[in-house]
Amino acid sequence: MTRIWKRLASVLAVAVVAALAAPFLPTLLADVMAQTATDGAQVEGDTMVAEDLDQPVTVEVTRALSRVVNESRTVAGRVEPARAVDLAFQVPGQLIRLDVEPGDMISKGDVIAELDRVDFELAVDRSQASYDLANSELKRAASLAERGVAADARLDSARAQFAQADVARREAERRLSQTQIVAPFDAIVARTFADEYVNVTSAAPIVRLQDVSEMRIMISLPEELASVARSEPDAFEIVARFPAVPGYTAPLELRSFSTDADPTAQTYDLEFAITGDTDPRLLPGMTADVRISTATEKDRPQSVIVPVSAVDTVSRTDPSIWVYEETSGQVARRTVRLGLPVNDEIMVLDGLQGDELVVSGGWWRLRDNQAVTVSGL
């Protein structure tokens, strides 16, 4: 009897559990099925991505060419004199003579300006009188010393006084000579800073002179062109034209190269001299259009040229180019040093030998040693 009641209790328990779980059974089955489907889709998607990574990418390739490039560039320049100096008196005084005006042409040795000389001439006369007196005293002391009448100490004192008088005389003469400003070279007067009859101090500029015996052109070059201009100055032909002097073209010759780069523009200052006859209309301060072109010698080395579109400038700090290997069908990144652009092409100074196949389109989808299919050949 007890066994029968235990079986009835078991059957009732199962029935109660089934009744309670029945409303939730469809939802549980749906969740299990959905999770199974999701896992299957994820596995299938991962498989498809892996398969896509293994698929070759189609890119456009172009052959790097080696040829002599005739390139040119025009930069702005400024006309400068060979030298410009501000002249001043070395002594103070009243300016009583100024013989030049801005724009005057003067020759070496011409008197430009003069101070009132009266006080300086009087100083020379005083020093000359002291000099003559000291000279007489020295001769008298020397004569007495030879006869043994005077002591040697008197002779030594006379000699010292004579030396001091000589120095004072020469100093007065020198100050008198400094009352005139004389042209140190053939020049053009650029500017005057004082007027006649004013009192001027020593070292105050009176006139500015420009040496136009040789006219100079100052330009600034970017670093990639400046490096070549410094190491191979004969590789370029440089001429200048001037908007204010139409019809005049001047060949230029390098005079100096500043190695102190401009910190902002990263440019270098170069100074050129105008060779040949200079047009008299040309003046310091005028602007110049300087055309720099590669020389046309037959033995000039060839340059490696690639399309501008082949340069990868976004993946790394240094520019690079993707090179396609025909034997393996893969690409490899190569860091390069670039030169000047020439229309839609650019010079490669280092990194390519020439005749390589480079990726000119689609390189942004590449990775090293990736297999690709090519077009454009």
XYZ file of C-alpha atoms in Angstrom, residues 36-323:
288
model
C 22.778 28.397 -32.467
C 22.014 30.363 -35.629
C 24.094 33.343 -34.442
C 27.092 31.200 -33.628
C 26.848 29.602 -37.021
C 26.650 32.989 -38.786
C 29.661 34.259 -36.800
C 31.748 31.274 -37.790
C 30.645 31.676 -41.384
C 31.451 35.462 -41.313
C 34.906 34.874 -39.845
C 35.563 32.332 -42.528
C 34.478 34.806 -45.226
C 36.744 37.590 -43.774
C 39.699 35.232 -43.696
C 38.939 34.239 -47.256
C 38.714 37.974 -48.268
C 42.120 38.747 -46.729
C 43.643 35.995 -48.771
C 42.113 37.316 -51.984
C 44.519 39.418 -54.206
C 43.831 43.154 -54.400
C 43.747 44.753 -57.836
C 46.070 47.779 -58.107
C 47.357 49.943 -60.917
C 51.103 49.823 -61.536
C 53.456 52.052 -63.519
C 57.092 51.542 -64.412
C 59.567 53.979 -62.841
C 61.506 55.708 -65.607
C 65.070 57.004 -65.712
C 65.614 60.061 -67.864
C 67.236 63.464 -67.951
C 64.782 65.987 -66.527
C 64.768 69.564 -67.742
C 63.061 71.354 -64.906
C 62.835 74.979 -63.905
C 61.492 77.062 -61.084
C 60.957 80.789 -60.661
C 61.528 82.446 -57.297
C 61.280 86.032 -56.142
C 64.482 87.970 -55.574
C 65.636 91.417 -54.551
C 68.341 93.599 -56.060
C 71.067 94.558 -53.582
C 74.337 96.467 -53.932
C 77.639 94.695 -53.498
C 77.910 96.492 -50.167
C 76.155 99.289 -48.330
C 77.727 101.343 -45.538
C 76.644 104.176 -43.277
C 79.412 106.748 -42.859
C 79.779 108.954 -39.762
C 82.239 111.413 -38.209
C 84.519 110.066 -35.504
C 84.543 113.430 -33.702
C 81.654 115.733 -32.702
C 81.195 119.162 -34.238
C 79.095 121.439 -36.422
C 78.316 120.168 -39.926
C 79.094 123.073 -42.257
C 79.377 121.209 -45.558
C 77.358 118.424 -47.141
C 78.202 118.051 -50.816
C 75.948 115.141 -51.839
C 72.283 114.423 -52.406
C 70.502 111.050 -52.558
C 71.017 109.504 -55.975
C 74.390 111.191 -56.656
C 77.174 109.094 -58.145
C 80.509 109.758 -56.423
C 84.053 108.511 -56.911
C 86.542 107.172 -54.425
C 88.267 110.032 -52.569
C 85.507 112.631 -53.076
C 84.738 114.769 -50.019
C 81.194 114.057 -48.866
C 80.812 116.146 -45.708
C 82.908 118.378 -43.446
C 82.774 119.782 -39.909
C 83.856 123.230 -38.719
C 87.676 122.841 -38.577
C 88.674 125.923 -36.584
C 88.827 124.325 -33.151
C 90.632 121.296 -34.507
C 93.217 123.458 -36.329
C 93.853 125.411 -33.126
C 94.389 122.140 -31.276
C 96.962 121.140 -33.891
C 98.775 124.485 -33.479
C 98.881 124.077 -29.669
C 100.182 120.569 -29.930
C 102.777 121.660 -32.467
C 104.026 124.415 -30.147
C 104.299 121.921 -27.273
C 106.114 119.545 -29.554
C 108.623 122.205 -30.642
C 109.270 123.235 -27.023
C 109.764 119.626 -25.931
C 112.121 119.043 -28.837
C 114.251 122.061 -27.865
C 114.362 120.919 -24.239
C 115.458 117.459 -25.333
C 118.297 118.839 -27.460
C 119.479 121.117 -24.608
C 119.363 118.274 -22.052
C 121.269 115.980 -24.405
C 124.000 118.626 -24.956
C 124.412 119.245 -21.230
C 124.526 115.533 -20.518
C 127.308 115.055 -23.068
C 129.405 117.738 -21.359
C 128.629 116.316 -17.927
C 126.970 119.495 -16.753
C 123.463 118.019 -16.251
C 122.445 114.748 -14.707
C 121.099 111.855 -16.789
C 117.780 112.177 -14.965
C 117.151 115.515 -16.658
C 117.792 113.948 -20.048
C 115.353 111.128 -19.305
C 112.673 113.615 -18.259
C 113.201 115.643 -21.452
C 112.851 112.533 -23.548
C 109.547 111.585 -21.843
C 108.124 115.083 -22.319
C 109.110 115.035 -25.974
C 107.415 111.648 -26.488
C 104.208 112.937 -24.882
C 104.259 116.070 -27.025
C 104.726 113.969 -30.151
C 101.751 111.785 -29.282
C 99.574 114.853 -28.577
C 100.589 116.431 -31.897
C 99.772 113.307 -33.904
C 96.466 112.907 -32.076
C 95.460 116.494 -32.880
C 96.365 116.004 -36.534
C 94.335 112.824 -36.656
C 91.276 114.521 -35.137
C 91.631 117.303 -37.707
C 91.611 114.730 -40.524
C 88.427 113.221 -39.091
C 86.499 116.431 -39.697
C 85.955 115.236 -43.280
C 84.082 112.217 -44.631
C 85.669 110.917 -47.834
C 84.151 108.319 -50.164
C 85.951 104.995 -49.573
C 84.870 103.588 -52.969
C 82.913 104.468 -56.092
C 79.314 104.528 -54.980
C 75.821 105.911 -55.262
C 74.423 108.008 -52.415
C 71.400 106.137 -51.098
C 70.390 108.482 -48.275
C 71.544 111.395 -46.127
C 70.732 111.592 -42.414
C 71.707 115.158 -41.461
C 71.511 118.747 -42.686
C 74.125 121.471 -42.841
C 74.813 123.656 -39.770
C 73.526 121.140 -37.253
C 75.710 119.837 -34.452
C 76.391 116.134 -34.826
C 77.806 113.631 -32.397
C 80.492 111.104 -33.117
C 79.323 107.862 -34.770
C 75.968 109.402 -35.819
C 75.292 108.345 -39.452
C 75.577 111.165 -41.963
C 75.229 109.381 -45.307
C 74.579 105.903 -46.670
C 76.596 104.712 -49.661
C 75.909 101.759 -51.942
C 78.618 100.082 -53.953
C 76.982 99.409 -57.318
C 80.151 98.323 -59.085
C 78.560 94.866 -58.900
C 74.835 94.353 -58.425
C 73.654 91.382 -56.371
C 70.415 89.375 -56.304
C 69.232 87.861 -53.021
C 66.879 84.851 -53.137
C 65.655 82.142 -50.772
C 65.568 78.509 -51.903
C 63.761 75.516 -50.366
C 65.985 72.906 -48.813
C 65.660 70.288 -51.563
C 66.826 72.763 -54.204
C 69.353 74.555 -52.005
C 71.214 71.326 -51.281
C 71.705 70.674 -54.979
C 72.609 74.299 -55.684
C 75.339 74.153 -53.042
C 76.813 70.772 -53.985
C 76.395 71.127 -57.759
C 76.295 74.842 -58.627
C 77.109 74.103 -62.274
C 74.002 71.931 -62.609
C 71.761 74.985 -62.951
C 71.404 77.916 -65.292
C 70.146 80.974 -63.417
C 68.908 84.200 -64.986
C 66.950 87.145 -63.629
C 64.320 89.409 -65.136
C 63.040 92.607 -63.611
C 59.456 93.913 -63.775
C 60.722 97.506 -63.548
C 63.281 96.997 -66.344
C 61.415 95.283 -69.200
C 63.483 93.613 -71.890
C 66.550 93.143 -69.673
C 67.684 89.634 -68.723
C 70.729 89.197 -66.511
C 72.750 85.987 -66.100
C 73.681 85.287 -62.481
C 76.678 83.771 -60.751
C 76.683 82.405 -57.191
C 78.554 84.578 -54.689
C 77.552 83.337 -51.241
C 75.418 80.653 -49.585
C 74.000 81.050 -46.095
C 73.798 77.759 -44.181
C 71.569 79.267 -41.482
C 68.086 78.129 -42.487
C 64.990 80.187 -41.877
C 63.282 78.385 -38.938
C 59.774 78.983 -40.296
C 60.019 78.557 -44.068
C 63.026 76.190 -43.952
C 64.718 78.125 -46.748
C 68.306 79.197 -47.331
C 69.499 82.620 -48.504
C 71.669 82.722 -51.608
C 73.412 85.745 -53.079
C 74.112 85.960 -56.803
C 76.051 88.528 -58.791
C 74.892 89.926 -62.115
C 77.498 89.105 -64.732
C 78.003 91.156 -67.845
C 76.824 94.718 -68.399
C 74.281 96.061 -65.929
C 71.338 98.030 -67.219
C 71.599 101.614 -65.879
C 67.876 101.540 -65.085
C 68.460 98.847 -62.472
C 68.508 100.152 -58.898
C 68.997 98.542 -55.483
C 65.730 97.468 -53.889
C 64.010 96.474 -57.133
C 62.314 93.078 -57.339
C 63.574 90.300 -59.581
C 62.082 87.122 -61.036
C 64.859 84.552 -60.837
C 64.455 81.516 -63.092
C 66.427 78.443 -62.057
C 66.627 75.686 -64.650
C 68.715 72.578 -64.937
C 71.716 72.830 -67.200
C 71.543 71.140 -70.577
C 74.859 69.295 -70.567
C 74.666 65.925 -72.281
C 76.524 64.170 -69.475
C 74.048 65.292 -66.802
C 72.893 62.203 -64.824
C 69.441 60.752 -65.307
C 66.768 60.954 -62.634
C 64.194 58.362 -61.540
C 60.669 59.607 -62.263
C 57.389 58.204 -60.884
C 53.801 59.489 -60.938
C 52.875 61.732 -58.040
C 49.975 59.353 -57.316
C 52.490 56.607 -56.451
C 53.801 58.394 -53.367
C 52.353 57.129 -50.074
C 52.518 60.108 -47.709
C 49.895 59.074 -45.155
C 51.062 55.745 -43.758
C 54.393 56.891 -42.364
C 56.278 60.043 -41.474
C 58.686 59.586 -44.396
C 57.260 59.222 -47.911
C 57.260 55.715 -49.343
C 56.403 53.876 -52.542
C 54.922 50.408 -53.010
C 57.052 48.303 -55.359
